[in-house]
Amino acid sequence: MIRFECDYTEGAHARIMQRLLETNEEQTPGYGMDEHCDKARDYIRKACGAEKADIHFLVGGTQTNTTIIASILRPHQGAVAAITGHIAVHETGAIEAIGHKVLTVPSDDGKIQADQVKKIYDAHWNDVNHEHMVQPGLVYISHPTENGTTYSRGELEALSKVCRACGLPLVMDGARLGYGLAASGSDLSLSDIARLCDVFYIGGTKVGALFGEAVVITNDALKKDFRYSIKQHGGMLAKGRLLGIQFETLFEDGLYYEISQHAVDMAMRIREAFTKKGYPLRYDSATNQQFPILPDSILEKLSAKYAYSFWEKTDAAHSAVRFCTSWATKRENVEMLVKDIAALP
Amino acid sequence: MIRFECDYTEGAHARIMQRLLETNEEQTPGYGMDEHCDKARDYIRKACGAEKADIHFLVGGTQTNTTIIASILRPHQGAVAAITGHIAVHETGAIEAIGHKVLTVPSDDGKIQADQVKKIYDAHWNDVNHEHMVQPGLVYISHPTENGTTYSRGELEALSKVCRACGLPLVMDGARLGYGLAASGSDLSLSDIARLCDVFYIGGTKVGALFGEAVVITNDALKKDFRYSIKQHGGMLAKGRLLGIQFETLFEDGLYYEISQHAVDMAMRIREAFTKKGYPLRYDSATNQQFPILPDSILEKLSAKYAYSFWEKTDAAHSAVRFCTSWATKRENVEMLVKDIAALP
Amino acid sequence: MIRFECDYTEGAHARIMQRLLETNEEQTPGYGMDEHCDKARDYIRKACGAEKADIHFLVGGTQTNTTIIASILRPHQGAVAAITGHIAVHETGAIEAIGHKVLTVPSDDGKIQADQVKKIYDAHWNDVNHEHMVQPGLVYISHPTENGTTYSRGELEALSKVCRACGLPLVMDGARLGYGLAASGSDLSLSDIARLCDVFYIGGTKVGALFGEAVVITNDALKKDFRYSIKQHGGMLAKGRLLGIQFETLFEDGLYYEISQHAVDMAMRIREAFTKKGYPLRYDSATNQQFPILPDSILEKLSAKYAYSFWEKTDAAHSAVRFCTSWATKRENVEMLVKDIAALP
Amino acid sequence: MIRFECDYTEGAHARIMQRLLETNEEQTPGYGMDEHCDKARDYIRKACGAEKADIHFLVGGTQTNTTIIASILRPHQGAVAAITGHIAVHETGAIEAIGHKVLTVPSDDGKIQADQVKKIYDAHWNDVNHEHMVQPGLVYISHPTENGTTYSRGELEALSKVCRACGLPLVMDGARLGYGLAASGSDLSLSDIARLCDVFYIGGTKVGALFGEAVVITNDALKKDFRYSIKQHGGMLAKGRLLGIQFETLFEDGLYYEISQHAVDMAMRIREAFTKKGYPLRYDSATNQQFPILPDSILEKLSAKYAYSFWEKTDAAHSAVRFCTSWATKRENVEMLVKDIAALP
């Protein structure tokens, strides 16, 4: 079985494994106070062009979203998110469990736009009963989204502008950020993101690391006591240096970008194969996740050899499915898939 | 200004005020352990045909919903509700504040139907990622709904059947229950409700009392430690007898039904006046809330003399608004309104 | 049975009942936006010498404590309180239910002192692991305390000074505030309290009203969005005018002080009776709660005629118990008790 | 600097690192549904003599405690723990953040005894106001405790018996469980623990793994929907196989016991060195943590070469400190320390 069902099927990039081995016997203080974490912080600050940003390392995405949101909102506030957003759908109510409503806005492609934020904000404040309703308190977006789509620089600038006008921190879930930066046609850089968002994170789990998400806080007002929030939500890894070492490796000389580019290149090969064959795509994704719509009979055939994720039925006989590539995707597996797609009836 | 904007503009029914005066100097134990509460419990059990039900008295609706839902759900579970449900919209996220997502289903009239419950339940359990999603844990309905509509006995039976098949307690918000029971054409009795729901409450605040909601728990499995939940959520009134005295008065000889009927009769007069004049109704309500759609110019005219609630814009020049009657509505005010409607251009 | 077991055994002061009757048919907007609430707010601001204070009316104590504390703390912060504090002991974990630890300090008499606050604050910040611990976020005191004791002006000034130096809002639970103000020998006025605390409340439930607590927020930084917090925690009474009417009556011409004084006078009679007879007092209370220590055999005798609260066993044959007076306590009942105490063997 | 300040200063045991390398390119499903996790579960079930136990793998201790406790308690219940318990002190209020009070009982050595549980249980249920108080809902113990002490089989049997009589699940925090099992003189085996506790966990983070805690649920009533709780609290590692691989390695042929024994042996050498020199021990620990009381002047001297943790001042000139060993402690470092202790003035 060749697995394309998600982007976390393997361990870590060989250089990370090597570095973990080399440093294994070092003695360091715990909880992210070690030199590896400090170095990784420096590399990331540089990569973001954000010298004064606070950088924190957490283990996984749900935990990171929870920690960030808990740290920002007052109890009567909610997080504005696309109806397809990860926090709205796939975190077992982790945001509600810390007391906050996810205020969803409709989205066809996983993105939300500046005017939607303005609209939900105005709707709240113009409602005579607004004190009886959850107040929008921050805006959460994913880049790339759960559907593989990405924000352009113009879109993010518009979002950021509205958010700042409304006093709503803009939070970016970057669990797959590398694949967004490497997306074909993307004009959005890490320093754009650092400039336009208030908090965001750089995903390691899906981009080369065993695990790990690097939170970047650029808004000074949101920095205070963040480590308390990490600890309270179970994200303060005892051997924090494991996170430092991994991000150090990813960011010391551009490995993060390089392996992200590989994943996107592989995804583009798969995309071409499906479209060449005439299969439509559920979303127009320029990143590592591809969502072809295929006849169920064809899908059954493919599933003998390839693992993919079911996404949704599109009609009685067709389904959208997800094929993911990653930093670890082997070129030969992709070529085999491409060939098999071409050979489909 | 004559107020039809909501159903809590006056104090309490004269007989309740009288009884509060008469009992004012009595000394009783606190927290609902007094004889008035016990008597009220007996009257309500009888009215519900539910001899073994547990009855608790709380102060207001948001508090009651929160207390009930907190008492039933495990942390990873959510409350299924209509997208228009009070807990979904107008309680400042009180349900999320106790850790639970409100799982909304679409609704045009405020009601949810048995097949919608089945669908959301199946969708959850059939999803391969269901452990990453909030599990449906109970079904919350309002009767009458926030839009004045009511469940028929057949609808409630179907809902109850699905809920029991799925292991989902059925919770009814009865903040306006009296007006539902008195609705013209309703075939649903208090004992039907007691038989078909697992927990429900009988609203006093909007139906004759100064304040107060009587929670009826008919499902034995949900009775345990409910008073802890009341206390934790701030609903254990020190002078609990105030609640007992009010519900005693409402239920000892049918006052609750009588005053509910009055409110519905008054509402029907207003409804007729609007429809006779050719104004459509936003919802088909047989209860104390009426939602006519009127030209904004007409509304402005009416607002000089009458208070009503804005509901929503229906097009550029029209709005749906809410006119409420209640136990306290004066017949002469309704007749004046009816006349003024008839005289509209 | 003559009840001295608590201070909420009767309804409300006759003038309040009268006013509720008189206003019963008035139509007012809901949720505390009516003219009675506004008038009551003005009276209270004047009484507190705090023209710019925000005043909100809630129903009961647990709800009020929860609402205030939820509104102030960030998630990693806790409320410093005496180990005997109401929030630490008798609210079924309401504070924990909104996510916060109660950081208890030892107390023999129910009070906490400035140096204890300084100590817990320093202990936190000097601990190298402070990010692993709950951060003190506010200081909660009761005046009078749950043990009937009161703060002197000097004590409250010292507390306030330390709290401000540490950046900790000082919150006073005034469920029995009237009895504290009327305490024999007290030098603490309402305007002192308004000046020295950041938020406090004036208890109505135990001092003349059917129910109701008036929250006074003098610290501007704590005012924002408080009504959202009230609604979320179930404290926004639909017929808010009931609270306004009651506090209007209590504060328009000094009724609150007058009836508080009566309760304290009655308590002093009881205190004298016990001490004259040689029974020690568990706490030195100058307020409406008295805690004599009596032989269990005597207690049994008294309990045939009088209801009191058991407090704690002090040795194998003795118990401390609580006798409460209130605004409603009848002089003839106190005199009978005094006589019966004098006649004890 | 030679580090004895805690037991998580290095990476992982060489065999674990080796296994992670070997399996790095394997493709597996995520979230703990892979074959490595299944194998590890089997090994652990065997080691515990608990064929029907549910086994789950989480990342760290705070997360694990939170997840377990959230899964067990109803909202009005609290966790009984020693006042020194990790959940009571060092998790930034994570238990309160999920809504529960930690009900502390006094403890000098970090342990709680059966009679203390009985006492707090009886005190609750005998209190006439128990509905106003947090109900004991489970008992949390650490083995070894935060002070290095351990429960004997007799003590744990007594605890378990009381807990079962009271209907309180017994939860054991086994963050350092290996060191408890290896403690000199301990008569408590893993299968005893599985038999006597309802839920416990086997710590990997401090005992050979990079990170990871294996939760063992032996009480059928507590198994339901546990994976939802893991996900909601951020503990469902995407690459769950990392946990499986580590516990597989630790438990396939006794590595866990072997490396635990090493740590305890090294700790006993340090203990002997201090006691031989006449320094008292703050706690009588037979495990990997040792707590000598030393003059501050001596401590300053030692700190030039060795890192240890400050524990508490014992008098003006002395402090208790903590020296930890672990699976990774190098014999030569211990011998050097022993020699340096012997050479102290």
PDB file of N, CA and C in Angstrom, chain A residues 4 21 26 55 147 162 180 238 264 275 280 310:
ATOM      1  N   PHE A   4      -1.037   8.002   0.350  1.00  0.00           N
ATOM      2  CA  PHE A   4      -1.183   9.428   0.026  1.00  0.00           C
ATOM      3  C   PHE A   4      -2.338  10.024   0.843  1.00  0.00           C
ATOM      4  N   LEU A  21      19.978  12.313  16.901  1.00  0.00           N
ATOM      5  CA  LEU A  21      20.956  11.310  17.341  1.00  0.00           C
ATOM      6  C   LEU A  21      22.203  11.972  17.914  1.00  0.00           C
ATOM      7  N   GLU A  26      23.429  15.025  25.016  1.00  0.00           N
ATOM      8  CA  GLU A  26      23.594  16.351  25.632  1.00  0.00           C
ATOM      9  C   GLU A  26      22.664  16.496  26.818  1.00  0.00           C
ATOM     10  N   ILE A  55       8.833  33.636  20.109  1.00  0.00           N
ATOM     11  CA  ILE A  55       8.686  32.334  19.450  1.00  0.00           C
ATOM     12  C   ILE A  55       8.540  31.254  20.515  1.00  0.00           C
ATOM     13  N   ASN A 147      -8.480  22.883   2.616  1.00  0.00           N
ATOM     14  CA  ASN A 147      -8.789  22.457   1.252  1.00  0.00           C
ATOM     15  C   ASN A 147      -7.640  22.706   0.286  1.00  0.00           C
ATOM     16  N   VAL A 162      -8.748  44.961   7.798  1.00  0.00           N
ATOM     17  CA  VAL A 162     -10.055  44.922   8.450  1.00  0.00           C
ATOM     18  C   VAL A 162      -9.912  44.494   9.910  1.00  0.00           C
ATOM     19  N   GLY A 180       2.215  26.115   1.729  1.00  0.00           N
ATOM     20  CA  GLY A 180       1.602  27.353   1.256  1.00  0.00           C
ATOM     21  C   GLY A 180       2.659  28.284   0.661  1.00  0.00           C
ATOM     22  N   ALA A 238       8.542  18.549  28.238  1.00  0.00           N
ATOM     23  CA  ALA A 238       9.634  18.467  29.206  1.00  0.00           C
ATOM     24  C   ALA A 238      10.974  18.602  28.466  1.00  0.00           C
ATOM     25  N   VAL A 264       5.216  20.073  -2.992  1.00  0.00           N
ATOM     26  CA  VAL A 264       4.332  20.762  -3.925  1.00  0.00           C
ATOM     27  C   VAL A 264       4.596  20.276  -5.360  1.00  0.00           C
ATOM     28  N   THR A 275      -6.039  15.883 -14.052  1.00  0.00           N
ATOM     29  CA  THR A 275      -6.724  16.830 -14.946  1.00  0.00           C
ATOM     30  C   THR A 275      -6.516  16.417 -16.401  1.00  0.00           C
ATOM     31  N   PRO A 280     -12.251  16.347 -12.789  1.00  0.00           N
ATOM     32  CA  PRO A 280     -12.270  17.684 -12.184  1.00  0.00           C
ATOM     33  C   PRO A 280     -11.670  17.661 -10.783  1.00  0.00           C
ATOM     34  N   PHE A 310     -11.136   9.752   1.815  1.00  0.00           N
ATOM     35  CA  PHE A 310     -12.452  10.126   1.302  1.00  0.00           C
ATOM     36  C   PHE A 310     -12.764  11.541   1.772  1.00  0.00           C
TER      37      PHE A 310
END
